[in-house]
Coordinates of C-alpha atoms in Angstrom, one line a residue:
M1 CA 21.9 3.6 -3.2
T2 CA 22.4 3.9 -6.9
I3 CA 19.5 4.9 -9.1
T4 CA 19.7 3.1 -12.5
E5 CA 18.3 4.0 -15.9
K6 CA 16.0 0.9 -15.4
D7 CA 14.7 2.4 -12.2
K8 CA 13.9 5.6 -14.0
D9 CA 12.1 3.7 -16.8
L10 CA 10.0 1.8 -14.3
M11 CA 9.1 5.1 -12.6
R12 CA 8.2 6.6 -15.9
E13 CA 5.8 3.7 -16.4
A14 CA 4.2 4.4 -13.0
I15 CA 3.8 8.0 -14.0
R16 CA 2.4 7.1 -17.4
L17 CA -0.2 4.9 -15.6
S18 CA -1.1 7.8 -13.3
E19 CA -1.6 10.1 -16.3
E20 CA -3.7 7.5 -18.1
S21 CA -5.8 7.2 -15.0
V22 CA -6.5 10.9 -15.0
M23 CA -7.5 10.7 -18.6
N24 CA -9.9 7.8 -17.9
G25 CA -11.6 9.5 -14.9
G26 CA -9.5 7.9 -12.1
G27 CA -7.1 9.5 -9.6
P28 CA -3.7 10.8 -10.5
F29 CA -1.7 7.8 -9.1
G30 CA 0.1 4.9 -10.7
A31 CA 2.3 2.0 -9.6
V32 CA 4.5 -0.7 -11.0
I33 CA 6.0 -3.7 -9.3
A34 CA 9.1 -5.2 -10.9
K35 CA 11.1 -8.3 -10.2
D36 CA 14.7 -8.6 -11.6
G37 CA 14.0 -5.4 -13.6
K38 CA 10.9 -6.7 -15.3
V39 CA 7.4 -5.5 -14.8
V40 CA 5.3 -8.0 -12.9
A41 CA 2.2 -5.7 -12.5
G42 CA 1.0 -2.2 -13.1
A43 CA -2.1 -0.4 -11.8
S44 CA -3.6 3.0 -11.4
N45 CA -5.9 4.5 -8.8
S46 CA -9.5 3.4 -9.5
V47 CA -11.2 4.5 -6.2
T48 CA -13.9 6.5 -7.9
L49 CA -14.2 4.2 -10.9
Q50 CA -14.8 1.1 -8.7
N51 CA -16.4 2.9 -5.7
D52 CA -13.7 1.2 -3.6
P53 CA -11.7 3.4 -1.2
T54 CA -9.0 0.7 -1.1
A55 CA -8.4 0.7 -4.9
H56 CA -5.3 2.8 -4.6
A57 CA -2.7 2.2 -7.3
E58 CA -0.2 0.5 -4.9
V59 CA -2.8 -1.9 -3.4
S60 CA -4.2 -2.8 -6.8
C61 CA -0.7 -3.3 -8.1
I62 CA 0.2 -5.6 -5.1
R63 CA -3.0 -7.6 -5.7
E64 CA -2.1 -8.1 -9.4
A65 CA 1.5 -8.9 -8.7
C66 CA 0.5 -11.6 -6.1
R67 CA -1.9 -13.1 -8.7
Q68 CA 0.8 -13.1 -11.4
L69 CA 3.4 -14.6 -9.1
G70 CA 1.1 -17.0 -7.2
T71 CA 2.2 -15.8 -3.8
F72 CA 1.4 -13.4 -1.0
D73 CA 5.1 -12.7 -0.4
L74 CA 6.6 -10.2 -2.9
S75 CA 10.1 -10.5 -1.5
G76 CA 12.6 -9.8 -4.3
C77 CA 10.2 -7.2 -5.9
T78 CA 10.4 -3.4 -5.9
I79 CA 7.5 -1.0 -6.2
Y80 CA 7.6 2.2 -8.2
T81 CA 4.8 4.6 -7.4
S82 CA 4.0 8.0 -8.8
C83 CA 3.4 9.4 -5.3
E84 CA 4.7 8.7 -1.8
P85 CA 2.4 5.9 -0.4
C86 CA -0.4 6.8 1.9
P87 CA -0.5 4.9 5.3
M88 CA -2.8 2.2 3.9
C89 CA -0.5 1.6 0.9
L90 CA 2.6 1.7 3.0
G91 CA 1.1 -0.9 5.3
A92 CA 0.2 -3.1 2.3
I93 CA 3.8 -2.7 0.9
Y94 CA 5.2 -3.8 4.2
W95 CA 2.8 -6.8 4.6
A96 CA 3.7 -7.8 1.0
H97 CA 7.4 -7.8 1.9
L98 CA 8.5 -5.7 -1.1
D99 CA 12.2 -5.0 -1.0
A100 CA 12.2 -1.3 -1.9
I101 CA 9.9 1.7 -2.6
F102 CA 10.6 4.4 -5.2
Y103 CA 8.2 7.3 -5.4
A104 CA 8.0 10.5 -7.4
N105 CA 5.6 13.1 -5.9
N106 CA 5.6 13.4 -2.1
R107 CA 2.7 13.7 0.3
K108 CA 3.0 17.5 0.3
D109 CA 2.6 17.5 -3.4
A110 CA -0.6 15.4 -2.9
A111 CA -1.9 17.7 -0.2
D112 CA -1.4 20.6 -2.6
I113 CA -4.0 19.1 -4.9
N114 CA -6.4 18.1 -2.1
F115 CA -5.2 14.6 -1.4
D116 CA -4.3 15.0 2.3
D117 CA -2.7 11.6 3.1
D118 CA -0.6 13.5 5.6
F119 CA -3.8 13.9 7.7
I120 CA -3.8 10.1 8.3
Y121 CA -0.1 10.1 9.2
R122 CA -0.8 12.8 11.8
E123 CA -3.8 10.9 13.1
L124 CA -1.6 7.8 13.7
E125 CA 0.8 9.8 15.9
K126 CA -2.1 10.8 18.2
P127 CA -3.2 8.7 21.2
M128 CA -6.3 6.7 20.3
S129 CA -8.4 8.9 22.6
E130 CA -7.6 12.0 20.6
R131 CA -8.1 10.7 17.1
T132 CA -10.9 12.1 14.8
V133 CA -12.6 8.7 14.4
P134 CA -13.4 7.2 17.9
I135 CA -11.8 3.8 18.5
H136 CA -13.3 1.5 21.2
P137 CA -11.9 -1.8 22.4
L138 CA -14.7 -4.5 22.7
L139 CA -14.8 -8.2 23.6
R140 CA -11.1 -8.7 23.7
E141 CA -11.3 -11.9 25.8
E142 CA -13.6 -13.5 23.3
A143 CA -11.3 -12.6 20.5
L144 CA -8.2 -13.8 22.3
R145 CA -9.7 -17.3 22.2
V146 CA -9.3 -17.3 18.4
F147 CA -5.7 -16.0 18.7
R148 CA -4.9 -18.9 21.0
L149 CA -6.5 -21.3 18.5
W150 CA -4.3 -19.9 15.7
D151 CA -1.2 -20.0 18.0
S152 CA -1.7 -23.7 18.8
K153 CA -2.5 -24.7 15.2
T154 CA 0.4 -26.8 13.8
D155 CA -0.6 -26.8 10.1
K156 CA -1.0 -23.1 9.6
T157 CA 0.6 -21.1 6.8
E158 CA 2.7 -18.4 8.4
Y159 CA 2.8 -14.9 7.0

């Protein structure tokens, strides 16, 4: 893969957003989504500012890009993020169908400043019975009824 000067400029914007976030009381993370080399959305971490643990830069940026483009499918777009995405953000990136991810800092860098996203990556590798937060299956048969309803629906919007 060839890294272009445009890629570097877009990453610098994500890094600028992360710095701006720190200066405004947020976390040190920023993200930009681009389509055809043009910024569609940019966001920074606002977990503590909004009292929302899902307000990571990448998730907020995906939400804004979807609003701007009027779609839940960001195929054709690329995300530039100032740090390797945590598992939640990585999942959101995959669900949004972004074409590529560029990141600056890695998860070890984040752990070095007490953002231990790697903890969640390690948790996901464990069997459910060994995870820190207990997980309990409950009422599967009742819930499967709704899945069958969805599966038989002919006018659903697939995603």
